[in-house]
Amino acid sequence: MTRLEGPPTVPLLGNLHLLPNPGEMHLKFMEWSKKYGDILSIKIGSSTMVVLSSPTAIKEVVDKSSWAASSRPANYLAGLAAGGYHILFAADTALLRSLRKTIARFFSPSNALHRVPVQAAESTQLLYEIITQPENFSDSIRRVASFTSPKMQSFYQMLHRFLHILLPGVYPPVDLPPVLKYLPERWAPWLAACRRSKSEMAAFHMEHSRAAELNLEDGPLEEYDIFSYTGFTLVEAGSDTSAAYLLSLTLILAVYPEHQERARREIEAVVGIARLPELADFKHMPFVEALIKEVIRIRPIFPIGVPHFTTEDILYKDYVVPKDTTIVLNTYSVFHNPEIFEEPEVFNPERFMKSEHGTRPGMDTDFRDNFLFGAGRRICPGQYVARATMQLTTMRLIWAFSFSSAVDTKTERPIGRELDFYDPEFVVMPYPFKCAIQPRSNEQRDMILSASKDAKFLLQRYEH
């Protein structure tokens, strides 16, 4: 067997000293993959991390060997902040496998259709908020993507703080060395942050689950409570994903008016301007579908995703990925590989009109269009709901509004925004940017205002 290659190490640290800021991690991994190949090994202290940077490597190591690559690496901060019950970071246990099966059924393609009326109401609410307060479009996207209920807003903010704790570089890698776990709280600010996060979650679930029986502070949760807790974490993950995508979409529509105009013409050819687009219309809009895929490709929401952890040795080509190894899927590298995509740094939806996956001829063999949602058994169970939200909201935003770069009042020139101007959080989205948004016609504006009344009535039942 061939030894996995990787950058040179130094004693004790391994490659830790070579790792950049969190927001640039995917770029460093892509740089190394060009030198060491689509599977490479790095050392984080004494621990081994394997980075996968091609569709074939991900398919062979994680998809086909999911039985051995479905766990998560131990994360002391995640365990401290969430009691070990956050579905994104939980180890592969019998309870988690049972939980995933239940969640997969709940979010199956057929069951996802039952949520369409709510998605339609949410997208209508977003259109209404943008019409009434276009200067606050970014806040509207974040708010509507995470539900309009004040309680759900509170939950969203709480879990966003939790995910921020886990972002590499925010706090020291407490697992390396383990002695950091035992520092007094006055010397370890991460302890206070984690305990505060855990207390917030406990308080929220005390109110919204089986209040008398649920207490994250006192001990293990019963299975019923874990299912309930997991449901809320899925809501948070979905809302973050939707908001990040919609903000990227808005930025791109403003920067590339020619693609926006082509999408508008296609939408109006299907639905006209006398009604709002519905999800059933999407199958007749190949360019809008290509536009969505290209937004996801050029700026993936999860550039490196959540790490996997091996529980057995895995063979790939002439290599062995050892047991107890952390696996990182470098989605960004997959989407920006010039051998797979022609001119990968250019935003070009047309590539998806020529090929199902937008790839060069002959490169589709191991490619799939859901790399954004992970791989193997840990692939996001809510991907069908997320796709429907992206499709419906994209159609409606382009149908309703004209997006353009805001104009600087001093220079009278458009305020541009580079596509690499992104916030390096756990879920990657653009930094705040200005955008000029105008309704496409008075008729469409009035239609949105009228439809918003029915949408608000439907959403009221979820605001408790």
GROMACS .gro file of C-alpha atoms in nm:
model
  464
    1MET     CA    1   0.000   0.000   0.000
    2THR     CA    2   0.111   0.356  -0.076
    3ARG     CA    3   0.153   0.606   0.204
    4LEU     CA    4  -0.078   0.908   0.183
    5GLU     CA    5   0.111   1.224   0.092
    6GLY     CA    6   0.077   1.562   0.255
    7PRO     CA    7   0.270   1.873   0.359
    8PRO     CA    8   0.580   1.826   0.578
    9THR     CA    9   0.514   1.814   0.951
   10VAL     CA   10   0.696   1.946   1.256
   11PRO     CA   11   0.714   1.780   1.599
   12LEU     CA   12   0.411   1.815   1.826
   13LEU     CA   13   0.218   2.050   1.595
   14GLY     CA   14   0.214   1.836   1.283
   15ASN     CA   15   0.072   2.077   1.021
   16LEU     CA   16  -0.119   2.294   1.266
   17HIS     CA   17   0.119   2.585   1.209
   18LEU     CA   18   0.040   2.580   0.836
   19LEU     CA   19  -0.336   2.618   0.870
   20PRO     CA   20  -0.473   2.963   0.775
   21ASN     CA   21  -0.765   3.160   0.914
   22PRO     CA   22  -1.097   2.967   0.917
   23GLY     CA   23  -1.235   3.147   0.613
   24GLU     CA   24  -0.935   3.044   0.401
   25MET     CA   25  -0.912   2.679   0.505
   26HIS     CA   26  -1.077   2.551   0.186
   27LEU     CA   27  -0.833   2.751  -0.026
   28LYS     CA   28  -0.533   2.602   0.153
   29PHE     CA   29  -0.676   2.251   0.112
   30MET     CA   30  -0.729   2.318  -0.260
   31GLU     CA   31  -0.370   2.441  -0.293
   32TRP     CA   32  -0.240   2.125  -0.126
   33SER     CA   33  -0.462   1.902  -0.340
   34LYS     CA   34  -0.297   2.039  -0.654
   35LYS     CA   35   0.038   1.922  -0.519
   36TYR     CA   36  -0.050   1.602  -0.331
   37GLY     CA   37  -0.358   1.476  -0.519
   38ASP     CA   38  -0.730   1.430  -0.460
   39ILE     CA   39  -0.662   1.250  -0.131
   40LEU     CA   40  -0.401   1.389   0.106
   41SER     CA   41  -0.310   1.354   0.471
   42ILE     CA   42  -0.232   1.626   0.723
   43LYS     CA   43  -0.148   1.602   1.092
   44ILE     CA   44  -0.324   1.813   1.354
   45GLY     CA   45  -0.104   1.748   1.652
   46SER     CA   46  -0.100   1.370   1.683
   47SER     CA   47  -0.432   1.326   1.500
   48THR     CA   48  -0.465   1.244   1.131
   49MET     CA   49  -0.692   1.431   0.892
   50VAL     CA   50  -0.755   1.319   0.534
   51VAL     CA   51  -0.882   1.574   0.281
   52LEU     CA   52  -1.086   1.453  -0.019
   53SER     CA   53  -1.093   1.690  -0.316
   54SER     CA   54  -1.254   1.502  -0.606
   55PRO     CA   55  -1.595   1.347  -0.680
   56THR     CA   56  -1.431   1.005  -0.719
   57ALA     CA   57  -1.251   1.021  -0.385
   58ILE     CA   58  -1.569   1.130  -0.205
   59LYS     CA   59  -1.773   0.859  -0.375
   60GLU     CA   60  -1.527   0.579  -0.299
   61VAL     CA   61  -1.428   0.677   0.055
   62VAL     CA   62  -1.749   0.822   0.200
   63ASP     CA   63  -2.041   0.712  -0.019
   64LYS     CA   64  -1.941   0.352  -0.087
   65SER     CA   65  -1.779   0.302   0.254
   66SER     CA   66  -2.037   0.496   0.453
   67TRP     CA   67  -2.061   0.210   0.703
   68ALA     CA   68  -1.708   0.303   0.814
   69ALA     CA   69  -1.712   0.680   0.754
   70SER     CA   70  -2.035   0.796   0.917
   71SER     CA   71  -1.918   0.903   1.259
   72ARG     CA   72  -1.792   1.244   1.370
   73PRO     CA   73  -1.460   1.330   1.534
   74ALA     CA   74  -1.471   1.396   1.907
   75ASN     CA   75  -1.537   1.763   1.969
   76TYR     CA   76  -1.507   1.871   2.328
   77LEU     CA   77  -1.664   2.212   2.269
   78ALA     CA   78  -1.964   2.064   2.085
   79GLY     CA   79  -2.015   1.814   2.364
   80LEU     CA   80  -1.992   2.083   2.628
   81ALA     CA   81  -2.221   2.326   2.446
   82ALA     CA   82  -2.490   2.081   2.331
   83GLY     CA   83  -2.457   1.778   2.556
   84GLY     CA   84  -2.356   1.563   2.257
   85TYR     CA   85  -2.704   1.573   2.103
   86HIS     CA   86  -2.657   1.809   1.808
   87ILE     CA   87  -2.724   1.593   1.502
   88LEU     CA   88  -2.451   1.763   1.296
   89PHE     CA   89  -2.177   1.669   1.540
   90ALA     CA   90  -2.305   1.355   1.714
   91ALA     CA   91  -2.112   1.029   1.686
   92ASP     CA   92  -2.255   0.738   1.486
   93THR     CA   93  -2.451   0.552   1.755
   94ALA     CA   94  -2.750   0.316   1.736
   95LEU     CA   95  -2.975   0.598   1.858
   96LEU     CA   96  -2.844   0.836   1.593
   97ARG     CA   97  -2.898   0.578   1.317
   98SER     CA   98  -3.257   0.530   1.434
   99LEU     CA   99  -3.299   0.905   1.445
  100ARG     CA  100  -3.165   0.947   1.091
  101LYS     CA  101  -3.410   0.689   0.955
  102THR     CA  102  -3.702   0.872   1.113
  103ILE     CA  103  -3.580   1.208   0.987
  104ALA     CA  104  -3.517   1.069   0.637
  105ARG     CA  105  -3.878   0.951   0.619
  106PHE     CA  106  -4.005   1.285   0.746
  107PHE     CA  107  -3.803   1.477   0.485
  108SER     CA  108  -3.852   1.232   0.196
  109PRO     CA  109  -3.939   1.380  -0.146
  110SER     CA  110  -4.305   1.283  -0.107
  111ASN     CA  111  -4.333   1.428   0.244
  112ALA     CA  112  -4.148   1.741   0.135
  113LEU     CA  113  -4.445   1.820  -0.092
  114HIS     CA  114  -4.664   1.866   0.216
  115ARG     CA  115  -4.453   2.168   0.310
  116VAL     CA  116  -4.501   2.349  -0.022
  117PRO     CA  117  -4.794   2.568   0.098
  118VAL     CA  118  -4.583   2.689   0.391
  119GLN     CA  119  -4.284   2.752   0.162
  120ALA     CA  120  -4.509   2.949  -0.072
  121ALA     CA  121  -4.636   3.157   0.221
  122GLU     CA  122  -4.282   3.219   0.347
  123SER     CA  123  -4.161   3.329   0.003
  124THR     CA  124  -4.464   3.560  -0.033
  125GLN     CA  125  -4.384   3.710   0.307
  126LEU     CA  126  -4.029   3.773   0.186
  127LEU     CA  127  -4.155   3.951  -0.127
  128TYR     CA  128  -4.383   4.165   0.090
  129GLU     CA  129  -4.102   4.265   0.326
  130ILE     CA  130  -3.873   4.357   0.036
  131ILE     CA  131  -4.145   4.570  -0.125
  132THR     CA  132  -4.216   4.758   0.197
  133GLN     CA  133  -3.852   4.786   0.314
  134PRO     CA  134  -3.617   4.724   0.019
  135GLU     CA  135  -3.321   4.879   0.201
  136ASN     CA  136  -3.349   4.602   0.463
  137PHE     CA  137  -3.358   4.313   0.213
  138SER     CA  138  -3.072   4.133   0.388
  139ASP     CA  139  -3.248   4.137   0.724
  140SER     CA  140  -3.570   4.025   0.556
  141ILE     CA  141  -3.397   3.727   0.395
  142ARG     CA  142  -3.243   3.619   0.725
  143ARG     CA  143  -3.568   3.668   0.914
  144VAL     CA  144  -3.804   3.496   0.672
  145ALA     CA  145  -3.559   3.210   0.612
  146SER     CA  146  -3.567   3.137   0.984
  147PHE     CA  147  -3.945   3.182   1.026
  148THR     CA  148  -4.125   3.500   1.131
  149SER     CA  149  -4.211   3.381   1.482
  150PRO     CA  150  -4.022   3.575   1.754
  151LYS     CA  151  -3.963   3.247   1.938
  152MET     CA  152  -3.809   3.088   1.630
  153GLN     CA  153  -3.600   3.402   1.580
  154SER     CA  154  -3.471   3.360   1.934
  155PHE     CA  155  -3.393   2.994   1.869
  156TYR     CA  156  -3.214   3.077   1.544
  157GLN     CA  157  -2.992   3.334   1.715
  158MET     CA  158  -2.917   3.094   1.999
  159LEU     CA  159  -2.802   2.814   1.771
  160HIS     CA  160  -2.610   3.054   1.550
  161ARG     CA  161  -2.404   3.145   1.858
  162PHE     CA  162  -2.352   2.773   1.918
  163LEU     CA  163  -2.219   2.717   1.565
  164HIS     CA  164  -1.991   3.018   1.599
  165ILE     CA  165  -1.827   2.853   1.901
  166LEU     CA  166  -1.734   2.556   1.682
  167LEU     CA  167  -1.585   2.760   1.398
  168PRO     CA  168  -1.214   2.669   1.364
  169GLY     CA  169  -0.998   2.947   1.499
  170VAL     CA  170  -1.261   3.116   1.716
  171TYR     CA  171  -1.131   2.929   2.021
  172PRO     CA  172  -0.820   2.713   2.068
  173PRO     CA  173  -0.836   2.349   1.953
  174VAL     CA  174  -0.924   2.226   2.302
  175ASP     CA  175  -0.887   1.861   2.198
  176LEU     CA  176  -0.521   1.937   2.116
  177PRO     CA  177  -0.370   1.926   2.373
  178PRO     CA  178  -0.631   1.783   2.611
  179VAL     CA  179  -0.488   1.975   2.906
  180LEU     CA  180  -0.677   2.281   2.776
  181LYS     CA  181  -0.999   2.111   2.887
  182TYR     CA  182  -0.899   2.149   3.250
  183LEU     CA  183  -0.803   2.516   3.260
  184PRO     CA  184  -0.996   2.735   3.506
  185GLU     CA  185  -1.281   2.925   3.344
  186ARG     CA  186  -1.112   3.262   3.405
  187TRP     CA  187  -0.833   3.149   3.171
  188ALA     CA  188  -1.061   2.970   2.927
  189PRO     CA  189  -1.332   3.196   2.780
  190TRP     CA  190  -1.458   2.909   2.564
  191LEU     CA  191  -1.584   2.732   2.877
  192ALA     CA  192  -1.814   3.021   2.965
  193ALA     CA  193  -1.935   3.046   2.604
  194CYS     CA  194  -2.012   2.674   2.589
  195ARG     CA  195  -2.190   2.668   2.924
  196ARG     CA  196  -2.393   2.972   2.827
  197SER     CA  197  -2.491   2.802   2.500
  198LYS     CA  198  -2.593   2.486   2.684
  199SER     CA  199  -2.799   2.683   2.936
  200GLU     CA  200  -2.977   2.871   2.655
  201MET     CA  201  -3.067   2.545   2.482
  202ALA     CA  202  -3.186   2.391   2.807
  203ALA     CA  203  -3.404   2.693   2.883
  204PHE     CA  204  -3.555   2.691   2.535
  205HIS     CA  205  -3.641   2.322   2.548
  206MET     CA  206  -3.771   2.351   2.902
  207GLU     CA  207  -4.032   2.583   2.753
  208HIS     CA  208  -4.102   2.413   2.421
  209SER     CA  209  -4.064   2.039   2.480
  210ARG     CA  210  -4.178   1.825   2.771
  211ALA     CA  211  -4.086   2.101   3.014
  212ALA     CA  212  -4.099   1.904   3.337
  213GLU     CA  213  -3.891   1.615   3.204
  214LEU     CA  214  -3.627   1.788   2.992
  215ASN     CA  215  -3.315   1.927   3.151
  216LEU     CA  216  -2.985   1.935   2.968
  217GLU     CA  217  -2.814   2.037   3.289
  218ASP     CA  218  -2.906   1.731   3.494
  219GLY     CA  219  -2.828   1.434   3.276
  220PRO     CA  220  -2.902   1.231   2.962
  221LEU     CA  221  -3.213   1.304   2.759
  222GLU     CA  222  -3.481   1.048   2.691
  223GLU     CA  223  -3.518   0.942   2.328
  224TYR     CA  224  -3.835   1.147   2.284
  225ASP     CA  225  -3.651   1.459   2.394
  226ILE     CA  226  -3.354   1.389   2.168
  227PHE     CA  227  -3.590   1.363   1.870
  228SER     CA  228  -3.749   1.693   1.971
  229TYR     CA  229  -3.411   1.861   2.022
  230THR     CA  230  -3.288   1.732   1.687
  231GLY     CA  231  -3.593   1.873   1.510
  232PHE     CA  232  -3.502   2.221   1.627
  233THR     CA  233  -3.139   2.183   1.517
  234LEU     CA  234  -3.258   2.081   1.170
  235VAL     CA  235  -3.469   2.397   1.152
  236GLU     CA  236  -3.161   2.603   1.233
  237ALA     CA  237  -2.945   2.426   0.977
  238GLY     CA  238  -3.209   2.470   0.708
  239SER     CA  239  -3.267   2.838   0.780
  240ASP     CA  240  -2.895   2.918   0.774
  241THR     CA  241  -2.857   2.736   0.442
  242SER     CA  242  -3.154   2.914   0.283
  243ALA     CA  243  -3.042   3.258   0.400
  244ALA     CA  244  -2.686   3.205   0.275
  245TYR     CA  245  -2.805   3.089  -0.066
  246LEU     CA  246  -3.057   3.374  -0.107
  247LEU     CA  247  -2.801   3.639  -0.013
  248SER     CA  248  -2.554   3.496  -0.266
  249LEU     CA  249  -2.830   3.486  -0.526
  250THR     CA  250  -2.921   3.851  -0.464
  251LEU     CA  251  -2.558   3.959  -0.489
  252ILE     CA  252  -2.508   3.766  -0.812
  253LEU     CA  253  -2.829   3.896  -0.972
  254ALA     CA  254  -2.712   4.251  -0.905
  255VAL     CA  255  -2.362   4.188  -1.040
  256TYR     CA  256  -2.471   3.992  -1.351
  257PRO     CA  257  -2.775   4.171  -1.501
  258GLU     CA  258  -2.753   3.974  -1.827
  259HIS     CA  259  -2.818   3.644  -1.646
  260GLN     CA  260  -3.093   3.805  -1.440
  261GLU     CA  261  -3.266   3.927  -1.755
  262ARG     CA  262  -3.247   3.587  -1.924
  263ALA     CA  263  -3.399   3.422  -1.616
  264ARG     CA  264  -3.675   3.686  -1.603
  265ARG     CA  265  -3.769   3.626  -1.966
  266GLU     CA  266  -3.788   3.252  -1.907
  267ILE     CA  267  -4.005   3.291  -1.598
  268GLU     CA  268  -4.245   3.533  -1.766
  269ALA     CA  269  -4.270   3.305  -2.070
  270VAL     CA  270  -4.402   3.032  -1.839
  271VAL     CA  271  -4.621   3.222  -1.590
  272GLY     CA  272  -4.666   3.572  -1.732
  273ILE     CA  273  -4.711   3.854  -1.481
  274ALA     CA  274  -5.071   3.782  -1.381
  275ARG     CA  275  -4.979   3.529  -1.112
  276LEU     CA  276  -4.689   3.434  -0.886
  277PRO     CA  277  -4.470   3.141  -0.993
  278GLU     CA  278  -4.548   2.810  -0.822
  279LEU     CA  279  -4.315   2.520  -0.753
  280ALA     CA  280  -4.482   2.316  -1.028
  281ASP     CA  281  -4.361   2.575  -1.281
  282PHE     CA  282  -3.995   2.508  -1.208
  283LYS     CA  283  -3.964   2.203  -1.434
  284HIS     CA  284  -4.032   2.430  -1.732
  285MET     CA  285  -3.743   2.666  -1.648
  286PRO     CA  286  -3.408   2.506  -1.742
  287PHE     CA  287  -3.212   2.830  -1.729
  288VAL     CA  288  -3.341   2.919  -1.381
  289GLU     CA  289  -3.234   2.571  -1.270
  290ALA     CA  290  -2.891   2.630  -1.427
  291LEU     CA  291  -2.868   2.966  -1.250
  292ILE     CA  292  -2.938   2.806  -0.911
  293LYS     CA  293  -2.679   2.534  -0.970
  294GLU     CA  294  -2.416   2.790  -1.070
  295VAL     CA  295  -2.482   3.004  -0.760
  296ILE     CA  296  -2.429   2.693  -0.547
  297ARG     CA  297  -2.118   2.594  -0.741
  298ILE     CA  298  -1.930   2.921  -0.749
  299ARG     CA  299  -1.982   3.000  -0.379
  300PRO     CA  300  -2.077   2.681  -0.193
  301ILE     CA  301  -2.243   2.743   0.142
  302PHE     CA  302  -2.034   2.475   0.313
  303PRO     CA  303  -1.688   2.491   0.148
  304ILE     CA  304  -1.555   2.203   0.359
  305GLY     CA  305  -1.867   2.083   0.539
  306VAL     CA  306  -1.876   1.894   0.868
  307PRO     CA  307  -1.591   1.642   0.912
  308HIS     CA  308  -1.652   1.265   0.908
  309PHE     CA  309  -1.465   1.013   1.124
  310THR     CA  310  -1.366   0.659   1.034
  311THR     CA  311  -1.450   0.364   1.257
  312GLU     CA  312  -1.270   0.110   1.033
  313ASP     CA  313  -0.987   0.115   0.778
  314ILE     CA  314  -1.102   0.220   0.429
  315LEU     CA  315  -0.924   0.130   0.104
  316TYR     CA  316  -0.904   0.379  -0.183
  317LYS     CA  317  -0.685   0.304  -0.484
  318ASP     CA  318  -0.351   0.201  -0.329
  319TYR     CA  319  -0.412   0.396  -0.011
  320VAL     CA  320  -0.547   0.308   0.331
  321VAL     CA  321  -0.750   0.564   0.522
  322PRO     CA  322  -0.687   0.438   0.875
  323LYS     CA  323  -0.942   0.385   1.147
  324ASP     CA  324  -0.986   0.688   1.379
  325THR     CA  325  -0.914   0.938   1.101
  326THR     CA  326  -1.096   1.267   1.047
  327ILE     CA  327  -1.219   1.308   0.687
  328VAL     CA  328  -1.284   1.648   0.532
  329LEU     CA  329  -1.479   1.687   0.207
  330ASN     CA  330  -1.335   1.988   0.025
  331THR     CA  331  -1.647   2.077  -0.171
  332TYR     CA  332  -1.495   2.407  -0.280
  333SER     CA  333  -1.206   2.226  -0.448
  334VAL     CA  334  -1.448   1.996  -0.631
  335PHE     CA  335  -1.648   2.292  -0.763
  336HIS     CA  336  -1.339   2.492  -0.861
  337ASN     CA  337  -1.129   2.225  -1.027
  338PRO     CA  338  -1.042   2.338  -1.384
  339GLU     CA  339  -1.015   1.974  -1.491
  340ILE     CA  340  -1.383   1.930  -1.399
  341PHE     CA  341  -1.526   2.275  -1.477
  342GLU     CA  342  -1.415   2.501  -1.760
  343GLU     CA  343  -1.307   2.841  -1.621
  344PRO     CA  344  -1.433   2.759  -1.271
  345GLU     CA  345  -1.385   3.115  -1.138
  346VAL     CA  346  -1.624   3.254  -1.400
  347PHE     CA  347  -1.995   3.270  -1.315
  348ASN     CA  348  -2.154   3.097  -1.613
  349PRO     CA  349  -2.495   2.926  -1.576
  350GLU     CA  350  -2.473   2.822  -1.942
  351ARG     CA  351  -2.238   2.537  -1.840
  352PHE     CA  352  -2.539   2.363  -1.683
  353MET     CA  353  -2.738   2.402  -2.005
  354LYS     CA  354  -2.473   2.199  -2.188
  355SER     CA  355  -2.419   1.932  -1.922
  356GLU     CA  356  -2.636   1.803  -1.637
  357HIS     CA  357  -2.367   1.878  -1.382
  358GLY     CA  358  -2.200   2.166  -1.567
  359THR     CA  359  -1.882   1.963  -1.606
  360ARG     CA  360  -1.648   1.915  -1.898
  361PRO     CA  361  -1.738   1.631  -2.138
  362GLY     CA  362  -1.669   1.290  -1.986
  363MET     CA  363  -1.644   1.419  -1.628
  364ASP     CA  364  -1.996   1.323  -1.511
  365THR     CA  365  -1.919   0.964  -1.410
  366ASP     CA  366  -1.875   1.021  -1.037
  367PHE     CA  367  -2.037   1.362  -1.012
  368ARG     CA  368  -2.368   1.434  -0.843
  369ASP     CA  369  -2.547   1.761  -0.791
  370ASN     CA  370  -2.593   1.731  -0.414
  371PHE     CA  371  -2.233   1.765  -0.292
  372LEU     CA  372  -2.357   2.079  -0.115
  373PHE     CA  373  -2.555   1.856   0.122
  374GLY     CA  374  -2.271   1.622   0.220
  375ALA     CA  375  -2.205   1.255   0.150
  376GLY     CA  376  -2.266   0.903   0.275
  377ARG     CA  377  -2.510   0.834   0.554
  378ARG     CA  378  -2.457   1.183   0.696
  379ILE     CA  379  -2.594   1.359   0.389
  380CYS     CA  380  -2.842   1.629   0.488
  381PRO     CA  381  -3.189   1.473   0.524
  382GLY     CA  382  -3.355   1.806   0.451
  383GLN     CA  383  -3.203   1.846   0.105
  384TYR     CA  384  -3.536   1.804  -0.077
  385VAL     CA  385  -3.705   2.072   0.133
  386ALA     CA  386  -3.402   2.299   0.089
  387ARG     CA  387  -3.405   2.252  -0.289
  388ALA     CA  388  -3.775   2.333  -0.308
  389THR     CA  389  -3.719   2.650  -0.105
  390MET     CA  390  -3.435   2.757  -0.334
  391GLN     CA  391  -3.635   2.687  -0.649
  392LEU     CA  392  -3.957   2.858  -0.544
  393THR     CA  393  -3.795   3.162  -0.385
  394THR     CA  394  -3.554   3.213  -0.677
  395MET     CA  395  -3.839   3.213  -0.929
  396ARG     CA  396  -4.044   3.455  -0.723
  397LEU     CA  397  -3.762   3.700  -0.649
  398ILE     CA  398  -3.666   3.728  -1.016
  399TRP     CA  399  -4.032   3.747  -1.122
  400ALA     CA  400  -4.106   4.025  -0.874
  401PHE     CA  401  -3.798   4.245  -0.869
  402SER     CA  402  -3.520   4.403  -1.069
  403PHE     CA  403  -3.188   4.382  -0.884
  404SER     CA  404  -2.896   4.613  -0.956
  405SER     CA  405  -2.585   4.733  -0.780
  406ALA     CA  406  -2.654   5.035  -0.562
  407VAL     CA  407  -2.517   5.365  -0.690
  408ASP     CA  408  -2.263   5.567  -0.490
  409THR     CA  409  -2.426   5.908  -0.433
  410LYS     CA  410  -2.088   6.083  -0.456
  411THR     CA  411  -1.944   5.921  -0.769
  412GLU     CA  412  -2.278   5.815  -0.926
  413ARG     CA  413  -2.112   5.484  -1.008
  414PRO     CA  414  -2.249   5.138  -0.925
  415ILE     CA  415  -2.124   4.995  -0.597
  416GLY     CA  416  -1.972   4.663  -0.695
  417ARG     CA  417  -1.902   4.370  -0.470
  418GLU     CA  418  -1.644   4.103  -0.540
  419LEU     CA  419  -1.766   3.744  -0.516
  420ASP     CA  420  -1.485   3.659  -0.274
  421PHE     CA  421  -1.617   3.909  -0.020
  422TYR     CA  422  -1.767   3.643   0.204
  423ASP     CA  423  -1.802   3.602   0.580
  424PRO     CA  424  -1.594   3.301   0.697
  425GLU     CA  425  -1.854   3.163   0.938
  426PHE     CA  426  -1.961   2.800   0.972
  427VAL     CA  427  -2.217   2.873   0.697
  428VAL     CA  428  -2.057   3.102   0.439
  429MET     CA  429  -2.255   3.400   0.314
  430PRO     CA  430  -2.172   3.745   0.172
  431TYR     CA  431  -2.074   4.029   0.398
  432PRO     CA  432  -2.344   4.301   0.410
  433PHE     CA  433  -2.377   4.472   0.071
  434LYS     CA  434  -2.599   4.735  -0.086
  435CYS     CA  435  -2.840   4.652  -0.364
  436ALA     CA  436  -3.102   4.854  -0.552
  437ILE     CA  437  -3.431   4.661  -0.571
  438GLN     CA  438  -3.737   4.773  -0.768
  439PRO     CA  439  -4.072   4.598  -0.834
  440ARG     CA  440  -4.097   4.504  -1.200
  441SER     CA  441  -4.445   4.655  -1.237
  442ASN     CA  442  -4.725   4.809  -1.032
  443GLU     CA  443  -4.942   4.510  -1.121
  444GLN     CA  444  -4.693   4.268  -0.971
  445ARG     CA  445  -4.648   4.491  -0.666
  446ASP     CA  446  -5.023   4.496  -0.599
  447MET     CA  447  -5.044   4.120  -0.648
  448ILE     CA  448  -4.775   4.063  -0.384
  449LEU     CA  449  -4.946   4.296  -0.137
  450SER     CA  450  -5.272   4.108  -0.185
  451ALA     CA  451  -5.114   3.762  -0.162
  452SER     CA  452  -4.929   3.860   0.156
  453LYS     CA  453  -5.258   3.875   0.348
  454ASP     CA  454  -5.327   3.505   0.285
  455ALA     CA  455  -4.964   3.422   0.359
  456LYS     CA  456  -4.973   3.597   0.696
  457PHE     CA  457  -5.294   3.415   0.787
  458LEU     CA  458  -5.137   3.075   0.710
  459LEU     CA  459  -4.813   3.154   0.894
  460GLN     CA  460  -4.994   3.268   1.208
  461ARG     CA  461  -5.048   2.909   1.316
  462TYR     CA  462  -4.670   2.861   1.338
  463GLU     CA  463  -4.605   3.170   1.548
  464HIS     CA  464  -4.655   3.012   1.889
   0.00000   0.00000   0.00000
